[in-house]
Amino acid sequence: MLQRTPGSLGVPGVTGLHLQFGADPATEMTVSWISPRSVRRPQVRLGSPDGGDGQVIDAETRTYRDGLSGQEVYVHHARLSRLRPETTYLYSAGHDGAAPESGSFTTAPRRRTAFTFTSFGDQGTPNLRRVVKWPTGDTPYPSPAGRFPLYTSTQAGTPASADIVAAVERVDPLFNLVNGDLCYAGAAGVIGEDRVATWADWFISNSRSTRLRPWMPCVGNGENEKGNGPLGVSGYQTYFTLPESTAAADPETQGLWYAFTVGAVRFISLANDDVAIQDSGDTYVNGYSAGEQRRWLERELKAARGNDGIDWIVVFMHHPMISSSRSGSGSDLGIRKAWGPLFDMYEVDLVLCGHEHYYERSLPVRGALPNEALTPIPVSTSTDVIDTSKGTVHMIIGGGGNFATNQDDLFDEPKGRVVVDLSSDMQGRHRKGIFVTEDAPWRAVQDRVHTHGFAAFDVDPGDRRTGRTRIHVTYYTFDGPYADLTPVDTFTLERPRTDARHQGRR
């Protein structure tokens, strides 16, 4: 199995190795990789935690053909099941004629226990593929023709797009959440560049982390690629095998919203383009689920809040409900209308977003003012220790690497902009948003200095004696390929443990 032969130099190698949790992260993991052509016998060999050769799992191959280049992409997914909770496994992935690539992973806990996860959005990739000009004349590096090319990233990336991978590895989380706008393949296509290469660059650059721990994504406007399926997301859906959602069993929406549980935390990934007013994707796809995603979300939230084994509900999505951006995308009234009442009703603890390329967090909020913007209402002014059973904390973590950062374009006073409708006027390919400016009593902390960063979340389960559980949060900026980490913002979330309800502590 997985042996290179003398005549196999034309066989593509194992590229972009990445992991995704299954529906039960304690016992299921998917190992995935990419090839530009069809291959024979894609398989994963899983090492036994007790030693020995383990077992061989055949991979399923899924394909899509890019609507611009016509290039077909093959993605191989080996679903591993019947794993042991809280166990580290070694594996190798490969196919006939290719040298195998190896990695390892640790399955999630099923019980209440401590663990760490990280999160950011809007990464891009630093690979330099786009030729921007050909200067002539004397140069410090002359070519035989007396000229040399200059290159830039086609994917909105910077060196930080690569450095953040090392930064995540410094923290060594169990998994990482990616809050949309992964590689900006949609944007690369708009400027005539190769969308397939953009995806490949992202997976290759991130594989030094994604082969060791799942990077669980949510879909953003940057994943919308015109011509790739009716919603523009057939690429995204092919590259990832995500926990199945019965509400998203339709092939058009498969994988666009899903949920999974780690320890006593329920994580929910949402597809905000479905409800957002803003026109920001390669195509405008608002309303495509006809309310099905909202109905699924309510069922998920109700079940989680009724489960004595679930303490925390964490939602990650792309477009934000809160933003102090002065001239960026701002907040979106469509999201506030669709998700806000459900977050309030079922006491969602934490909402993680991207889309705006800076860091900000809100005070805990519950309910909304009866104004045009449905401004969220803070329930506390505490910024260091926050009881999320009384209000939801929203975080924008959109500094994952994108060059178009806007940390220096925030309102000085507590204000924000909210898109409430679209005009008939066009701004490039998109309809202009109609905005209202709101007072922002919800505003808590912004990073107005650093261009890039990510957040780490240390879950402390607490105990039945105290009846409380906590999440300690640190937002880091980072520097250089060795990822020197600097804490920028630290705070603690707390709430009652659900298993303390019967003890009269709630």
PDB file of C-alpha atoms in Angstrom, residues 131-289:
ATOM      1  CA  VAL A 131       2.498  39.408 -11.937  1.00  0.00           C
ATOM      2  CA  VAL A 132       1.812  43.103 -11.381  1.00  0.00           C
ATOM      3  CA  LYS A 133       4.290  44.757 -13.792  1.00  0.00           C
ATOM      4  CA  TRP A 134       7.425  44.224 -15.858  1.00  0.00           C
ATOM      5  CA  PRO A 135       9.846  47.118 -15.258  1.00  0.00           C
ATOM      6  CA  THR A 136      12.632  47.711 -17.780  1.00  0.00           C
ATOM      7  CA  GLY A 137      16.068  49.289 -17.644  1.00  0.00           C
ATOM      8  CA  ASP A 138      18.782  48.871 -15.045  1.00  0.00           C
ATOM      9  CA  THR A 139      17.728  46.669 -12.136  1.00  0.00           C
ATOM     10  CA  PRO A 140      19.599  45.179  -9.187  1.00  0.00           C
ATOM     11  CA  TYR A 141      18.647  41.708 -10.458  1.00  0.00           C
ATOM     12  CA  PRO A 142      18.846  41.866 -14.270  1.00  0.00           C
ATOM     13  CA  SER A 143      17.493  39.006 -16.299  1.00  0.00           C
ATOM     14  CA  PRO A 144      18.857  38.093 -19.736  1.00  0.00           C
ATOM     15  CA  ALA A 145      16.076  40.147 -21.267  1.00  0.00           C
ATOM     16  CA  GLY A 146      16.975  43.151 -19.086  1.00  0.00           C
ATOM     17  CA  ARG A 147      13.749  42.961 -17.080  1.00  0.00           C
ATOM     18  CA  PHE A 148      12.268  40.989 -14.205  1.00  0.00           C
ATOM     19  CA  PRO A 149       8.781  40.319 -12.863  1.00  0.00           C
ATOM     20  CA  LEU A 150       7.235  41.667  -9.690  1.00  0.00           C
ATOM     21  CA  TYR A 151       4.622  39.545  -7.971  1.00  0.00           C
ATOM     22  CA  THR A 152       1.894  40.044  -5.407  1.00  0.00           C
ATOM     23  CA  SER A 153      -0.629  37.792  -3.710  1.00  0.00           C
ATOM     24  CA  THR A 154      -3.796  37.105  -5.664  1.00  0.00           C
ATOM     25  CA  GLN A 155      -5.594  36.169  -2.452  1.00  0.00           C
ATOM     26  CA  ALA A 156      -5.493  39.328  -0.295  1.00  0.00           C
ATOM     27  CA  GLY A 157      -2.766  37.733   1.790  1.00  0.00           C
ATOM     28  CA  THR A 158       0.235  39.066   3.699  1.00  0.00           C
ATOM     29  CA  PRO A 159       3.120  37.442   5.572  1.00  0.00           C
ATOM     30  CA  ALA A 160       0.715  37.299   8.518  1.00  0.00           C
ATOM     31  CA  SER A 161      -1.408  34.813   6.542  1.00  0.00           C
ATOM     32  CA  ALA A 162       1.473  32.360   6.978  1.00  0.00           C
ATOM     33  CA  ASP A 163       2.689  33.486  10.396  1.00  0.00           C
ATOM     34  CA  ILE A 164      -0.721  32.913  11.997  1.00  0.00           C
ATOM     35  CA  VAL A 165      -0.327  29.183  11.331  1.00  0.00           C
ATOM     36  CA  ALA A 166       2.798  29.110  13.501  1.00  0.00           C
ATOM     37  CA  ALA A 167       0.970  31.258  16.063  1.00  0.00           C
ATOM     38  CA  VAL A 168      -1.861  28.743  16.360  1.00  0.00           C
ATOM     39  CA  GLU A 169       0.679  25.960  16.759  1.00  0.00           C
ATOM     40  CA  ARG A 170       2.344  27.850  19.612  1.00  0.00           C
ATOM     41  CA  VAL A 171      -0.928  27.616  21.553  1.00  0.00           C
ATOM     42  CA  ASP A 172      -1.427  23.922  20.632  1.00  0.00           C
ATOM     43  CA  PRO A 173      -5.254  23.961  20.638  1.00  0.00           C
ATOM     44  CA  LEU A 174      -7.405  20.887  20.251  1.00  0.00           C
ATOM     45  CA  PHE A 175      -8.953  22.561  17.177  1.00  0.00           C
ATOM     46  CA  ASN A 176      -9.251  25.925  15.424  1.00  0.00           C
ATOM     47  CA  LEU A 177     -12.386  27.739  14.210  1.00  0.00           C
ATOM     48  CA  VAL A 178     -12.069  29.717  10.958  1.00  0.00           C
ATOM     49  CA  ASN A 179     -14.738  32.430  10.832  1.00  0.00           C
ATOM     50  CA  GLY A 180     -15.152  32.655   7.053  1.00  0.00           C
ATOM     51  CA  ASP A 181     -13.220  34.230   4.167  1.00  0.00           C
ATOM     52  CA  LEU A 182     -10.649  31.473   4.207  1.00  0.00           C
ATOM     53  CA  CYS A 183      -8.543  32.082   1.091  1.00  0.00           C
ATOM     54  CA  TYR A 184     -10.557  34.587  -1.023  1.00  0.00           C
ATOM     55  CA  ALA A 185     -10.775  32.333  -4.058  1.00  0.00           C
ATOM     56  CA  GLY A 186     -13.882  34.284  -5.109  1.00  0.00           C
ATOM     57  CA  ALA A 187     -11.899  37.525  -5.130  1.00  0.00           C
ATOM     58  CA  ALA A 188      -9.032  35.907  -7.047  1.00  0.00           C
ATOM     59  CA  GLY A 189     -11.478  34.910  -9.768  1.00  0.00           C
ATOM     60  CA  VAL A 190     -12.772  38.470 -10.097  1.00  0.00           C
ATOM     61  CA  ILE A 191      -9.301  39.731 -11.020  1.00  0.00           C
ATOM     62  CA  GLY A 192      -8.795  36.903 -13.501  1.00  0.00           C
ATOM     63  CA  GLU A 193      -6.583  34.696 -11.342  1.00  0.00           C
ATOM     64  CA  ASP A 194      -6.746  30.949 -10.734  1.00  0.00           C
ATOM     65  CA  ARG A 195      -9.323  30.070  -8.067  1.00  0.00           C
ATOM     66  CA  VAL A 196      -8.186  26.444  -7.903  1.00  0.00           C
ATOM     67  CA  ALA A 197      -4.588  27.499  -7.247  1.00  0.00           C
ATOM     68  CA  THR A 198      -5.826  29.877  -4.545  1.00  0.00           C
ATOM     69  CA  TRP A 199      -7.508  27.039  -2.671  1.00  0.00           C
ATOM     70  CA  ALA A 200      -4.433  24.846  -3.108  1.00  0.00           C
ATOM     71  CA  ASP A 201      -2.180  27.586  -1.760  1.00  0.00           C
ATOM     72  CA  TRP A 202      -4.367  27.944   1.333  1.00  0.00           C
ATOM     73  CA  PHE A 203      -4.412  24.246   2.146  1.00  0.00           C
ATOM     74  CA  ILE A 204      -0.685  23.800   1.439  1.00  0.00           C
ATOM     75  CA  SER A 205       0.295  26.786   3.595  1.00  0.00           C
ATOM     76  CA  ASN A 206      -1.934  25.704   6.483  1.00  0.00           C
ATOM     77  CA  SER A 207      -1.186  21.987   6.335  1.00  0.00           C
ATOM     78  CA  ARG A 208       1.570  22.251   8.969  1.00  0.00           C
ATOM     79  CA  SER A 209      -1.336  22.838  11.389  1.00  0.00           C
ATOM     80  CA  THR A 210      -4.366  21.276   9.676  1.00  0.00           C
ATOM     81  CA  ARG A 211      -2.689  17.846   9.514  1.00  0.00           C
ATOM     82  CA  LEU A 212      -2.438  17.910  13.325  1.00  0.00           C
ATOM     83  CA  ARG A 213      -5.752  19.413  14.409  1.00  0.00           C
ATOM     84  CA  PRO A 214      -9.103  20.175  12.752  1.00  0.00           C
ATOM     85  CA  TRP A 215      -9.653  23.652  11.365  1.00  0.00           C
ATOM     86  CA  MET A 216     -13.447  23.861  11.439  1.00  0.00           C
ATOM     87  CA  PRO A 217     -14.733  26.538   9.022  1.00  0.00           C
ATOM     88  CA  CYS A 218     -17.832  28.591   8.483  1.00  0.00           C
ATOM     89  CA  VAL A 219     -18.677  29.842   5.025  1.00  0.00           C
ATOM     90  CA  GLY A 220     -18.117  33.531   4.260  1.00  0.00           C
ATOM     91  CA  ASN A 221     -18.777  35.758   1.275  1.00  0.00           C
ATOM     92  CA  GLY A 222     -15.201  35.040   0.122  1.00  0.00           C
ATOM     93  CA  GLU A 223     -16.134  31.382  -0.463  1.00  0.00           C
ATOM     94  CA  ASN A 224     -18.842  32.414  -2.963  1.00  0.00           C
ATOM     95  CA  GLU A 225     -17.398  31.711  -6.456  1.00  0.00           C
ATOM     96  CA  LYS A 226     -19.568  32.556  -9.442  1.00  0.00           C
ATOM     97  CA  GLY A 227     -20.192  29.536 -11.661  1.00  0.00           C
ATOM     98  CA  ASN A 228     -19.392  27.006  -8.952  1.00  0.00           C
ATOM     99  CA  GLY A 229     -22.880  25.719  -8.229  1.00  0.00           C
ATOM    100  CA  PRO A 230     -26.106  27.659  -7.683  1.00  0.00           C
ATOM    101  CA  LEU A 231     -24.754  29.235  -4.466  1.00  0.00           C
ATOM    102  CA  GLY A 232     -21.145  29.522  -5.630  1.00  0.00           C
ATOM    103  CA  VAL A 233     -19.897  27.165  -2.894  1.00  0.00           C
ATOM    104  CA  SER A 234     -19.325  23.827  -4.616  1.00  0.00           C
ATOM    105  CA  GLY A 235     -15.577  24.289  -4.087  1.00  0.00           C
ATOM    106  CA  TYR A 236     -16.017  24.829  -0.346  1.00  0.00           C
ATOM    107  CA  GLN A 237     -18.368  21.855  -0.130  1.00  0.00           C
ATOM    108  CA  THR A 238     -15.925  19.607  -1.985  1.00  0.00           C
ATOM    109  CA  TYR A 239     -12.843  20.516   0.047  1.00  0.00           C
ATOM    110  CA  PHE A 240     -14.489  19.882   3.432  1.00  0.00           C
ATOM    111  CA  THR A 241     -16.398  16.985   4.962  1.00  0.00           C
ATOM    112  CA  LEU A 242     -18.265  18.593   7.849  1.00  0.00           C
ATOM    113  CA  PRO A 243     -20.639  17.144  10.458  1.00  0.00           C
ATOM    114  CA  GLU A 244     -23.893  16.310   8.741  1.00  0.00           C
ATOM    115  CA  SER A 245     -26.943  18.462   9.328  1.00  0.00           C
ATOM    116  CA  THR A 246     -30.299  16.896   8.510  1.00  0.00           C
ATOM    117  CA  ALA A 247     -31.565  20.390   7.701  1.00  0.00           C
ATOM    118  CA  ALA A 248     -28.803  20.802   5.142  1.00  0.00           C
ATOM    119  CA  ALA A 249     -29.129  17.402   3.457  1.00  0.00           C
ATOM    120  CA  ASP A 250     -29.926  19.099   0.147  1.00  0.00           C
ATOM    121  CA  PRO A 251     -26.731  18.979  -1.960  1.00  0.00           C
ATOM    122  CA  GLU A 252     -27.011  22.728  -2.543  1.00  0.00           C
ATOM    123  CA  THR A 253     -26.711  23.510   1.187  1.00  0.00           C
ATOM    124  CA  GLN A 254     -24.810  20.495   2.524  1.00  0.00           C
ATOM    125  CA  GLY A 255     -22.147  21.560   5.024  1.00  0.00           C
ATOM    126  CA  LEU A 256     -23.131  25.234   5.085  1.00  0.00           C
ATOM    127  CA  TRP A 257     -24.452  24.987   8.650  1.00  0.00           C
ATOM    128  CA  TYR A 258     -23.612  22.317  11.173  1.00  0.00           C
ATOM    129  CA  ALA A 259     -22.937  21.688  14.864  1.00  0.00           C
ATOM    130  CA  PHE A 260     -20.690  19.555  17.051  1.00  0.00           C
ATOM    131  CA  THR A 261     -19.992  19.060  20.746  1.00  0.00           C
ATOM    132  CA  VAL A 262     -16.636  19.001  22.534  1.00  0.00           C
ATOM    133  CA  GLY A 263     -16.801  18.326  26.258  1.00  0.00           C
ATOM    134  CA  ALA A 264     -19.641  20.464  27.589  1.00  0.00           C
ATOM    135  CA  VAL A 265     -19.518  23.031  24.738  1.00  0.00           C
ATOM    136  CA  ARG A 266     -21.877  22.985  21.755  1.00  0.00           C
ATOM    137  CA  PHE A 267     -20.380  24.699  18.683  1.00  0.00           C
ATOM    138  CA  ILE A 268     -22.685  25.930  15.900  1.00  0.00           C
ATOM    139  CA  SER A 269     -21.498  27.118  12.476  1.00  0.00           C
ATOM    140  CA  LEU A 270     -23.863  29.390  10.514  1.00  0.00           C
ATOM    141  CA  ALA A 271     -23.996  30.584   6.899  1.00  0.00           C
ATOM    142  CA  ASN A 272     -24.726  34.302   7.206  1.00  0.00           C
ATOM    143  CA  ASP A 273     -25.057  35.081   3.492  1.00  0.00           C
ATOM    144  CA  ASP A 274     -28.441  33.373   3.766  1.00  0.00           C
ATOM    145  CA  VAL A 275     -29.826  36.164   5.975  1.00  0.00           C
ATOM    146  CA  ALA A 276     -27.430  39.098   5.504  1.00  0.00           C
ATOM    147  CA  ILE A 277     -28.684  42.164   3.624  1.00  0.00           C
ATOM    148  CA  GLN A 278     -25.235  43.193   2.454  1.00  0.00           C
ATOM    149  CA  ASP A 279     -24.238  42.375  -1.130  1.00  0.00           C
ATOM    150  CA  SER A 280     -20.628  41.244  -0.686  1.00  0.00           C
ATOM    151  CA  GLY A 281     -20.138  37.893  -2.437  1.00  0.00           C
ATOM    152  CA  ASP A 282     -19.254  36.974  -5.997  1.00  0.00           C
ATOM    153  CA  THR A 283     -23.022  36.524  -6.449  1.00  0.00           C
ATOM    154  CA  TYR A 284     -25.930  37.688  -4.272  1.00  0.00           C
ATOM    155  CA  VAL A 285     -27.545  34.660  -2.622  1.00  0.00           C
ATOM    156  CA  ASN A 286     -29.669  36.135   0.200  1.00  0.00           C
ATOM    157  CA  GLY A 287     -32.615  33.978   1.329  1.00  0.00           C
ATOM    158  CA  TYR A 288     -31.592  30.725  -0.307  1.00  0.00           C
ATOM    159  CA  SER A 289     -32.675  28.470   2.583  1.00  0.00           C
TER     160      SER A 289
END
